[in-house]
Amino acid sequence: MEILCKKYHILTYGCQMNIHESEKIAGILESMGYVYSESENDADVIVFNTCCIRENAEQKAEGNIGALKQLKKKNKNLIIAVCGCMTQQKGKADALIKKFPFIDIVFGTHNLENFKSLLILKSAQKKAVISVLDKEGEIIEGTPKKRTSFPNAWVNINYGCNNFCTYCIVPYVRGRERSRKAEDIVNECRQLIKDGYKEITLLGQNVNSYGKDLNKEDFSDLLEQVASIDGKFRLRFMTNHPKDLSPKLIETIKNNPKICHSIHLPVQSGSDRILKLMNRHYTREDYFNKVEMLKNGISDIAITTDVMVGFPTEDEGDFNDTFDLMKKVGFSGAFIFIYSKREGTPAAKMDGQVDEKIATERIMKLLEFQNEFNRNQSLKYVGKTIEILCEGYDEKKGKYLGRDEYGRMAYFDGEKDDIGKFIDVKIISSGGISLFGEKV
Ligand code: 5AD
Ligand code: SF4
């Protein structure tokens, strides 16, 4: 079925994984003749790609779905589809339809490739189409993609997670770990470089366990293969589980200049007692050892992290251990969250849920520290020249922007042609985590 000149709009919540999945949904819609619309007001199809990792992500999506009721009243032919992690939760699809009877399609993360057939099905029936599979199936290759983050391209390497950290809903909504074949990944990357992309970010919930289900290449082997593709580009990857960070990976980063000296290594907590309750399989000592191993192997490595406060039973002592770890490591960047209770996870049943006010006080302390640390790090850049990859134009600042290999953002006066190019920028000043400079 070809539908010509109809418009679509996608709202994406959550992580890079979701951003990339929206690129696949957009690819499917464009292969059917739909064109992208900046606004939801004149769209014929609106897709909500949701996240449920924390309660506020879910609330935000539900609030925005609710707001569409008026639009649906105005345009009876409007199709509203909801997909992503939120829909994979037990009973959620039916609950969504009950709460928002104007939703037309609900589909899950395991079968987004079927979106085209769901749209066709919906055009033939009045009632809502619900298609959420309990179990992950075979990996489906060849889904069209409408990439939206040039000069960076996201590339999935493995899906799902087997770790079952006790706070986390991901293993329940994304299923077990499964890896794409190295050959498929490398071919995709080679084509991307041919098409002019200058940065590839390999994606997985835990990239370090890539290949364990295939018994062929491990993650380091895969990185090496991608890094050996001809042409100048940057290679990044995320996310890493500290327990699986190997000396072999550090060697691979060190020996391949295209792999950025930057790694995201979520620590979550600096307290051994909490790490154990979280089922993280490492101690703070182990984490310090991994950081040391990284810094010894790659002296200029930039380490970023995720930290959580307010996990059940976290007391002042546990919090201080986390604070102390952050001070000792000195992260180049940190995403700091308040623990959010997720039904169905072991932590939701734990006694000792932490008062919201205390958790807020704790997060404020960490944010204040990290912001100050970022400011001081930025100051050290002033006067230096860095190579950035220009990503685009920032309307608000009226400047072009790009990142260096360590992930540091720099703004400068440039031109449209700079987008997608490597440019040397001399840093003149800094503000918070951002740098400001001029082309040299
Ligand atoms: N509450 C708060 N933060 C969470 N994360 C995962 N689950 C939760 C939760 N229930 C955070 C972790 C993870 C990041 C992607 O999100 O820090 O590393
Ligand atoms: Fe969630 Fe832990 Fe898996 Fe990360 S490693 S996705 S935090 S269960």
Coordinates of C-alpha atoms and ligand atoms in Angstrom, one line a residue:
M1 CA 0.0 0.0 0.0
E2 CA 1.4 3.4 -1.0
I3 CA 0.2 6.4 0.9
L4 CA 1.4 9.6 -0.8
C5 CA 2.3 12.9 0.9
K6 CA 0.8 12.1 4.2
K7 CA 2.7 13.6 7.2
Y8 CA 4.1 12.0 10.3
H9 CA 5.5 13.3 13.6
I10 CA 7.4 11.3 16.2
L11 CA 7.9 12.2 19.9
T12 CA 10.8 10.4 21.4
Y13 CA 11.5 9.9 25.1
G14 CA 14.5 8.4 26.8
C15 CA 17.9 7.2 25.7
Q16 CA 19.9 7.0 22.5
M17 CA 18.5 3.5 21.9
N18 CA 15.0 5.1 21.6
I19 CA 16.3 7.9 19.4
H20 CA 17.7 5.3 17.1
E21 CA 14.5 3.2 17.2
S22 CA 12.6 6.4 16.2
E23 CA 14.9 6.6 13.2
K24 CA 13.7 3.1 12.2
I25 CA 10.1 4.0 12.7
A26 CA 10.6 7.2 10.6
G27 CA 12.4 5.0 8.0
I28 CA 9.4 2.6 7.8
L29 CA 7.0 5.6 7.4
E30 CA 9.1 7.2 4.7
S31 CA 9.3 3.9 2.8
M32 CA 5.4 4.1 2.8
G33 CA 5.5 7.6 1.3
Y34 CA 5.0 9.7 4.5
V35 CA 7.0 12.9 4.9
Y36 CA 8.2 14.3 8.2
S37 CA 6.3 17.2 9.8
E38 CA 7.9 19.5 12.3
S39 CA 4.6 20.0 14.0
E40 CA 2.1 17.4 15.3
N41 CA -0.8 19.8 14.4
D42 CA -0.8 18.9 10.7
A43 CA 0.4 15.3 11.0
D44 CA -1.6 12.3 9.8
V45 CA 0.3 9.9 12.0
I46 CA 1.8 10.7 15.4
V47 CA 4.1 8.2 17.1
F48 CA 5.0 8.3 20.8
N49 CA 8.2 6.3 21.4
T50 CA 8.1 6.0 25.1
C51 CA 10.5 5.2 28.0
C52 CA 9.8 3.8 31.4
I53 CA 13.2 3.7 33.1
R54 CA 12.0 6.3 35.6
E55 CA 8.5 7.3 36.6
N56 CA 8.8 10.9 35.4
A57 CA 9.6 9.7 31.8
E58 CA 6.4 7.7 31.8
Q59 CA 4.3 10.6 33.3
K60 CA 5.7 13.0 30.7
A61 CA 4.7 10.7 27.8
E62 CA 1.2 10.1 29.3
G63 CA 0.7 13.8 29.8
N64 CA 1.6 14.5 26.1
I65 CA -0.6 11.6 24.8
G66 CA -3.5 13.0 26.9
A67 CA -3.0 16.4 25.3
L68 CA -3.7 15.0 21.8
K69 CA -7.4 14.3 22.5
Q70 CA -8.3 17.7 21.0
L71 CA -6.3 17.1 17.9
K72 CA -8.0 13.8 17.4
K73 CA -11.4 15.5 17.7
K74 CA -10.4 18.0 14.9
N75 CA -9.0 15.3 12.6
K76 CA -10.9 12.1 12.7
N77 CA -8.3 10.4 10.4
L78 CA -5.4 11.1 12.6
I79 CA -3.6 7.9 13.6
I80 CA -2.0 7.9 17.1
A81 CA 0.5 5.1 17.8
V82 CA 2.3 4.4 21.1
C83 CA 5.4 2.2 21.2
G84 CA 8.6 1.8 23.2
C85 CA 9.6 0.5 26.6
M86 CA 6.5 1.7 28.4
T87 CA 4.2 -0.5 26.3
Q88 CA 6.2 -3.6 27.1
Q89 CA 5.2 -3.5 30.8
K90 CA 2.7 -6.1 31.9
G91 CA -0.9 -5.0 31.3
K92 CA 0.3 -1.5 30.1
A93 CA -1.1 -1.7 26.5
D94 CA -4.6 -2.4 27.7
A95 CA -4.3 0.2 30.4
L96 CA -3.2 2.8 27.9
I97 CA -6.2 2.1 25.6
K98 CA -8.5 2.3 28.6
K99 CA -7.1 5.6 29.7
F100 CA -6.8 7.1 26.2
P101 CA -9.4 5.4 24.1
F102 CA -8.4 7.6 21.1
I103 CA -5.1 5.7 20.7
D104 CA -5.1 3.7 17.4
I105 CA -2.1 1.5 17.7
V106 CA 0.1 0.2 20.6
F107 CA 3.1 -1.8 19.7
G108 CA 6.2 -3.1 21.7
T109 CA 9.9 -2.9 21.3
H110 CA 10.2 -6.5 20.1
N111 CA 8.2 -5.9 16.9
L112 CA 8.7 -2.4 15.8
E113 CA 9.7 -3.7 12.4
N114 CA 6.1 -4.7 11.9
F115 CA 4.8 -1.1 12.2
K116 CA 3.9 -1.0 8.5
S117 CA 1.6 -4.0 8.7
L118 CA 0.0 -2.6 11.9
L119 CA -0.8 0.6 10.1
I120 CA -2.3 -1.3 7.2
L121 CA -4.3 -3.4 9.7
K122 CA -5.6 -0.3 11.4
S123 CA -6.8 1.2 8.1
A124 CA -9.0 -1.9 7.7
Q125 CA -10.5 -2.0 11.2
K126 CA -12.1 0.5 13.6
K127 CA -10.9 -0.8 16.9
A128 CA -7.4 -0.2 18.2
V129 CA -4.6 -2.5 17.1
I130 CA -2.5 -3.9 20.0
S131 CA 0.6 -5.8 19.1
V132 CA 3.0 -6.3 22.1
L133 CA 5.0 -9.5 22.1
D134 CA 6.0 -11.0 25.5
K135 CA 9.2 -12.5 24.1
E136 CA 12.0 -11.1 21.9
G137 CA 12.3 -12.9 18.5
E138 CA 15.1 -13.2 16.0
I139 CA 16.9 -10.0 15.2
I140 CA 15.4 -8.5 12.0
E141 CA 17.9 -6.9 9.7
G142 CA 17.3 -4.4 6.9
T143 CA 14.7 -2.1 8.5
P144 CA 14.9 1.2 6.7
K145 CA 16.3 4.1 8.7
K146 CA 15.8 7.8 8.5
R147 CA 18.9 9.1 10.3
T148 CA 18.5 12.3 12.2
S149 CA 21.9 12.9 13.9
F150 CA 24.4 13.5 11.1
P151 CA 27.4 13.5 11.3
N152 CA 26.9 10.9 14.0
A153 CA 25.2 7.6 13.2
W154 CA 23.8 5.2 15.9
V155 CA 24.4 1.5 15.2
N156 CA 22.8 -1.2 17.4
I157 CA 25.2 -4.0 18.3
N158 CA 23.2 -5.9 20.9
Y159 CA 19.8 -5.7 22.3
G160 CA 18.3 -6.5 25.8
C161 CA 20.1 -7.1 29.1
N162 CA 20.7 -10.1 31.3
N163 CA 22.0 -8.2 34.3
F164 CA 18.9 -7.6 36.3
C165 CA 20.1 -4.8 38.5
T166 CA 17.4 -4.8 41.1
Y167 CA 16.2 -1.2 40.4
C168 CA 16.0 -1.6 36.6
I169 CA 13.1 -2.3 34.4
V170 CA 15.1 -2.7 31.2
P171 CA 15.6 -6.5 31.3
Y172 CA 11.8 -6.9 31.7
V173 CA 10.9 -4.6 28.8
R174 CA 13.8 -5.3 26.4
G175 CA 14.3 -9.0 26.9
R176 CA 17.4 -11.1 27.0
E177 CA 20.7 -10.1 25.5
R178 CA 21.1 -10.9 21.8
S179 CA 23.8 -9.7 19.5
R180 CA 23.7 -8.7 15.8
K181 CA 26.2 -10.6 13.6
A182 CA 29.5 -8.8 13.4
E183 CA 29.3 -8.9 9.6
D184 CA 26.0 -7.1 9.5
I185 CA 27.3 -4.4 11.9
V186 CA 30.5 -3.9 10.0
N187 CA 28.7 -3.7 6.6
E188 CA 26.3 -1.1 8.1
C189 CA 29.2 1.0 9.4
R190 CA 31.2 0.7 6.1
Q191 CA 28.1 2.0 4.2
L192 CA 27.7 4.9 6.8
I193 CA 31.3 6.0 6.3
K194 CA 30.8 5.8 2.5
D195 CA 27.7 8.0 2.9
G196 CA 29.8 10.6 4.7
Y197 CA 29.1 10.0 8.4
K198 CA 32.0 11.0 10.5
E199 CA 31.1 9.4 13.8
I200 CA 29.7 6.0 14.7
T201 CA 28.3 5.2 18.1
L202 CA 27.8 1.5 18.8
L203 CA 24.8 1.0 21.0
G204 CA 23.9 -1.7 23.5
Q205 CA 22.6 -1.9 27.1
N206 CA 25.9 -3.5 27.9
V207 CA 28.2 -3.4 24.9
N208 CA 30.8 -5.4 26.8
S209 CA 28.7 -8.6 26.6
Y210 CA 28.5 -8.3 22.8
G211 CA 29.0 -11.6 21.1
K212 CA 28.6 -13.8 24.2
D213 CA 25.5 -15.4 22.6
L214 CA 27.3 -15.9 19.2
N215 CA 30.6 -17.5 20.4
K216 CA 32.6 -15.7 17.7
E217 CA 33.8 -12.1 18.0
D218 CA 33.8 -10.4 21.4
F219 CA 33.2 -6.7 21.8
S220 CA 36.9 -5.8 21.4
D221 CA 37.1 -7.8 18.2
L222 CA 34.1 -6.0 16.9
L223 CA 35.5 -2.6 17.7
E224 CA 38.8 -3.5 16.0
Q225 CA 36.9 -4.6 12.8
V226 CA 34.8 -1.3 12.8
A227 CA 37.9 0.8 13.5
S228 CA 39.7 -0.8 10.5
I229 CA 37.2 0.6 8.0
D230 CA 39.0 3.2 5.8
G231 CA 38.4 6.9 6.2
K232 CA 38.6 9.5 9.0
F233 CA 35.9 9.0 11.5
R234 CA 35.4 8.7 15.3
L235 CA 34.2 5.5 16.9
R236 CA 32.2 5.6 20.2
F237 CA 30.3 3.0 22.2
M238 CA 27.9 2.9 25.1
T239 CA 26.9 1.7 27.7
N240 CA 29.6 -0.3 29.6
H241 CA 29.1 -2.4 32.7
P242 CA 32.1 -2.0 35.1
K243 CA 32.1 -5.7 35.9
D244 CA 32.7 -6.6 32.2
L245 CA 35.4 -4.0 31.4
S246 CA 38.4 -6.0 30.3
P247 CA 42.1 -5.3 29.8
K248 CA 41.6 -6.5 26.2
L249 CA 39.1 -3.6 25.6
I250 CA 41.6 -1.1 27.0
E251 CA 44.3 -2.4 24.7
T252 CA 41.9 -2.2 21.8
I253 CA 41.0 1.4 22.5
K254 CA 44.7 2.3 22.9
N255 CA 45.8 0.6 19.7
N256 CA 43.1 2.1 17.4
P257 CA 43.3 5.9 17.0
K258 CA 39.7 6.1 15.6
I259 CA 38.3 4.9 18.9
C260 CA 37.6 7.9 21.1
H261 CA 39.4 8.2 24.5
S262 CA 36.1 8.5 26.2
I263 CA 34.1 5.9 28.1
H264 CA 30.7 5.8 29.9
L265 CA 31.1 3.6 32.9
P266 CA 28.0 3.8 35.2
V267 CA 28.9 3.4 38.8
Q268 CA 25.4 3.9 40.3
S269 CA 26.7 4.0 44.0
G270 CA 29.9 4.2 45.9
S271 CA 28.6 2.1 48.8
D272 CA 29.5 -1.6 48.9
R273 CA 26.3 -2.4 50.8
I274 CA 24.1 -0.6 48.2
L275 CA 26.0 -2.0 45.2
K276 CA 25.3 -5.5 46.6
L277 CA 21.6 -4.7 47.0
M278 CA 21.6 -3.3 43.5
N279 CA 23.1 -6.7 42.2
R280 CA 25.9 -4.8 40.4
H281 CA 28.5 -7.5 41.0
Y282 CA 31.4 -5.2 41.9
T283 CA 32.6 -3.3 44.9
R284 CA 33.8 0.3 45.1
E285 CA 37.3 -1.1 45.3
D286 CA 36.7 -3.0 42.1
Y287 CA 35.4 0.2 40.5
F288 CA 38.5 2.2 41.6
N289 CA 40.7 -0.6 40.1
K290 CA 38.9 -0.5 36.8
V291 CA 39.3 3.3 36.7
E292 CA 43.0 2.9 37.5
M293 CA 43.4 0.3 34.8
L294 CA 41.8 2.6 32.3
K295 CA 43.9 5.6 33.3
N296 CA 47.1 3.5 33.3
G297 CA 46.3 2.2 29.9
I298 CA 45.0 5.4 28.3
S299 CA 46.3 8.4 30.2
D300 CA 43.9 11.0 28.6
I301 CA 40.8 8.8 28.9
A302 CA 37.6 10.8 29.8
I303 CA 35.3 8.8 32.1
T304 CA 31.6 9.6 32.4
T305 CA 29.1 7.9 34.7
D306 CA 25.6 7.4 35.9
V307 CA 24.9 7.8 39.6
M308 CA 21.8 7.1 41.6
V309 CA 20.7 8.5 45.0
G310 CA 17.9 7.3 47.3
F311 CA 18.1 3.6 46.5
P312 CA 16.1 1.7 49.2
T313 CA 17.9 1.8 52.7
E314 CA 20.5 4.3 51.5
D315 CA 21.7 6.1 54.6
E316 CA 24.0 9.1 55.1
G317 CA 27.0 6.8 55.3
D318 CA 26.2 5.1 51.9
F319 CA 25.5 8.5 50.4
N320 CA 28.9 9.8 51.6
D321 CA 30.6 6.8 50.1
T322 CA 29.0 7.8 46.7
F323 CA 30.0 11.4 47.1
D324 CA 33.5 10.4 48.1
L325 CA 33.8 8.1 45.1
M326 CA 32.8 10.9 42.8
K327 CA 35.4 13.3 44.3
K328 CA 38.1 10.6 44.0
V329 CA 37.4 9.6 40.4
G330 CA 36.7 13.1 39.0
F331 CA 34.3 12.2 36.2
S332 CA 34.3 14.2 33.0
G333 CA 30.5 14.1 33.2
A334 CA 27.9 12.5 35.3
F335 CA 24.2 11.8 34.9
I336 CA 22.7 11.8 38.4
F337 CA 19.3 10.4 39.2
I338 CA 17.0 9.9 42.1
Y339 CA 16.0 6.3 42.4
S340 CA 12.5 5.7 40.9
K341 CA 10.5 2.8 42.1
R342 CA 9.6 0.5 39.1
E343 CA 6.8 -2.0 39.7
G344 CA 8.0 -5.6 39.0
T345 CA 11.6 -5.0 39.9
P346 CA 13.0 -6.5 43.1
A347 CA 13.9 -3.1 44.6
A348 CA 10.3 -2.1 44.5
K349 CA 9.5 -4.7 47.1
M350 CA 12.4 -3.7 49.4
D351 CA 11.8 -2.1 52.8
G352 CA 13.4 1.3 53.5
Q353 CA 12.3 3.4 50.6
V354 CA 14.1 6.7 51.0
D355 CA 12.1 9.9 51.7
E356 CA 11.9 12.1 48.6
K357 CA 13.0 15.2 50.5
I358 CA 16.2 13.4 51.6
A359 CA 16.9 12.0 48.1
T360 CA 16.4 15.5 46.7
E361 CA 18.9 17.0 49.2
R362 CA 21.4 14.3 48.2
I363 CA 21.0 14.8 44.5
M364 CA 21.5 18.5 45.0
K365 CA 24.8 18.0 46.7
L366 CA 26.1 15.8 44.0
L367 CA 24.9 18.1 41.2
E368 CA 26.5 21.1 42.9
F369 CA 29.8 19.2 43.2
Q370 CA 29.7 17.9 39.6
N371 CA 28.8 21.3 38.2
E372 CA 31.6 23.0 40.0
F373 CA 34.0 20.2 38.8
N374 CA 32.8 20.7 35.2
R375 CA 33.4 24.5 35.5
N376 CA 36.9 23.9 36.7
Q377 CA 37.6 21.3 34.0
S378 CA 36.3 23.8 31.3
L379 CA 38.6 26.5 32.6
K380 CA 41.6 24.3 31.9
Y381 CA 40.6 24.3 28.2
V382 CA 40.9 28.0 27.8
G383 CA 43.8 28.9 25.5
K384 CA 44.0 25.3 24.1
T385 CA 43.2 24.3 20.5
I386 CA 40.9 21.2 20.2
E387 CA 39.7 19.3 17.2
I388 CA 35.9 19.2 17.2
L389 CA 33.5 17.5 14.8
C390 CA 30.9 20.1 13.9
E391 CA 27.4 18.7 14.6
G392 CA 25.2 21.7 13.8
Y393 CA 23.9 25.1 14.7
D394 CA 22.5 26.2 18.0
E395 CA 19.7 28.7 17.4
K396 CA 19.7 30.0 21.0
K397 CA 23.4 30.7 21.1
G398 CA 23.6 31.7 17.5
K399 CA 26.7 29.6 17.1
Y400 CA 27.9 26.4 15.5
L401 CA 28.8 23.6 17.8
G402 CA 30.7 20.3 18.0
R403 CA 32.5 18.0 20.4
D404 CA 36.1 16.9 20.8
E405 CA 36.9 13.2 21.2
Y406 CA 36.4 13.4 24.9
G407 CA 32.8 14.5 24.4
R408 CA 33.4 18.2 25.4
M409 CA 31.0 20.6 23.6
A410 CA 32.5 23.7 22.0
Y411 CA 30.6 26.6 20.4
F412 CA 32.1 28.8 17.6
D413 CA 31.2 31.2 14.8
G414 CA 31.1 29.0 11.7
E415 CA 29.2 28.4 8.6
K416 CA 26.7 25.8 7.3
D417 CA 29.5 24.0 5.4
D418 CA 31.3 23.2 8.6
I419 CA 28.7 20.7 9.6
G420 CA 30.2 17.2 9.4
K421 CA 33.8 18.5 9.3
F422 CA 36.6 18.2 11.7
I423 CA 37.6 21.7 12.7
D424 CA 40.4 23.1 15.0
V425 CA 38.9 25.5 17.5
K426 CA 40.9 27.7 19.9
I427 CA 39.1 28.0 23.2
I428 CA 38.7 31.6 24.3
S429 CA 36.3 31.2 27.2
S430 CA 34.2 28.7 29.1
G431 CA 30.8 28.7 30.8
G432 CA 29.7 25.7 32.9
I433 CA 30.4 22.5 30.9
S434 CA 30.5 24.4 27.6
L435 CA 33.4 25.9 25.8
F436 CA 33.5 28.9 23.4
G437 CA 36.1 29.4 20.8
E438 CA 37.1 30.4 17.3
K439 CA 38.2 28.5 14.3
V440 CA 42.0 28.5 13.7
Ligands
5AD1 N1 15.6 4.8 39.0 C1 16.5 5.8 38.7 N2 17.4 5.7 37.8 C2 17.5 4.5 37.1 N3 18.3 4.1 36.2 C3 17.9 2.9 35.8 N4 16.9 2.5 36.5 C4 16.6 3.5 37.3 C5 15.6 3.7 38.3 N5 14.7 2.7 38.6 C6 19.5 4.9 35.7 C7 20.8 4.1 35.9 C8 21.2 3.8 34.5 C9 20.6 4.9 33.7 C10 20.4 4.6 32.3 O1 19.3 5.1 34.3 O2 21.7 5.0 36.5 O3 22.6 3.6 34.4
SF4_2 FE1 19.5 -1.9 33.7 FE2 21.6 -2.9 34.9 FE3 20.9 -3.8 32.5 FE4 21.9 -1.3 32.7 S1 23.0 -3.3 33.2 S2 20.1 -1.9 31.5 S3 21.1 -0.7 34.7 S4 19.7 -4.0 34.3

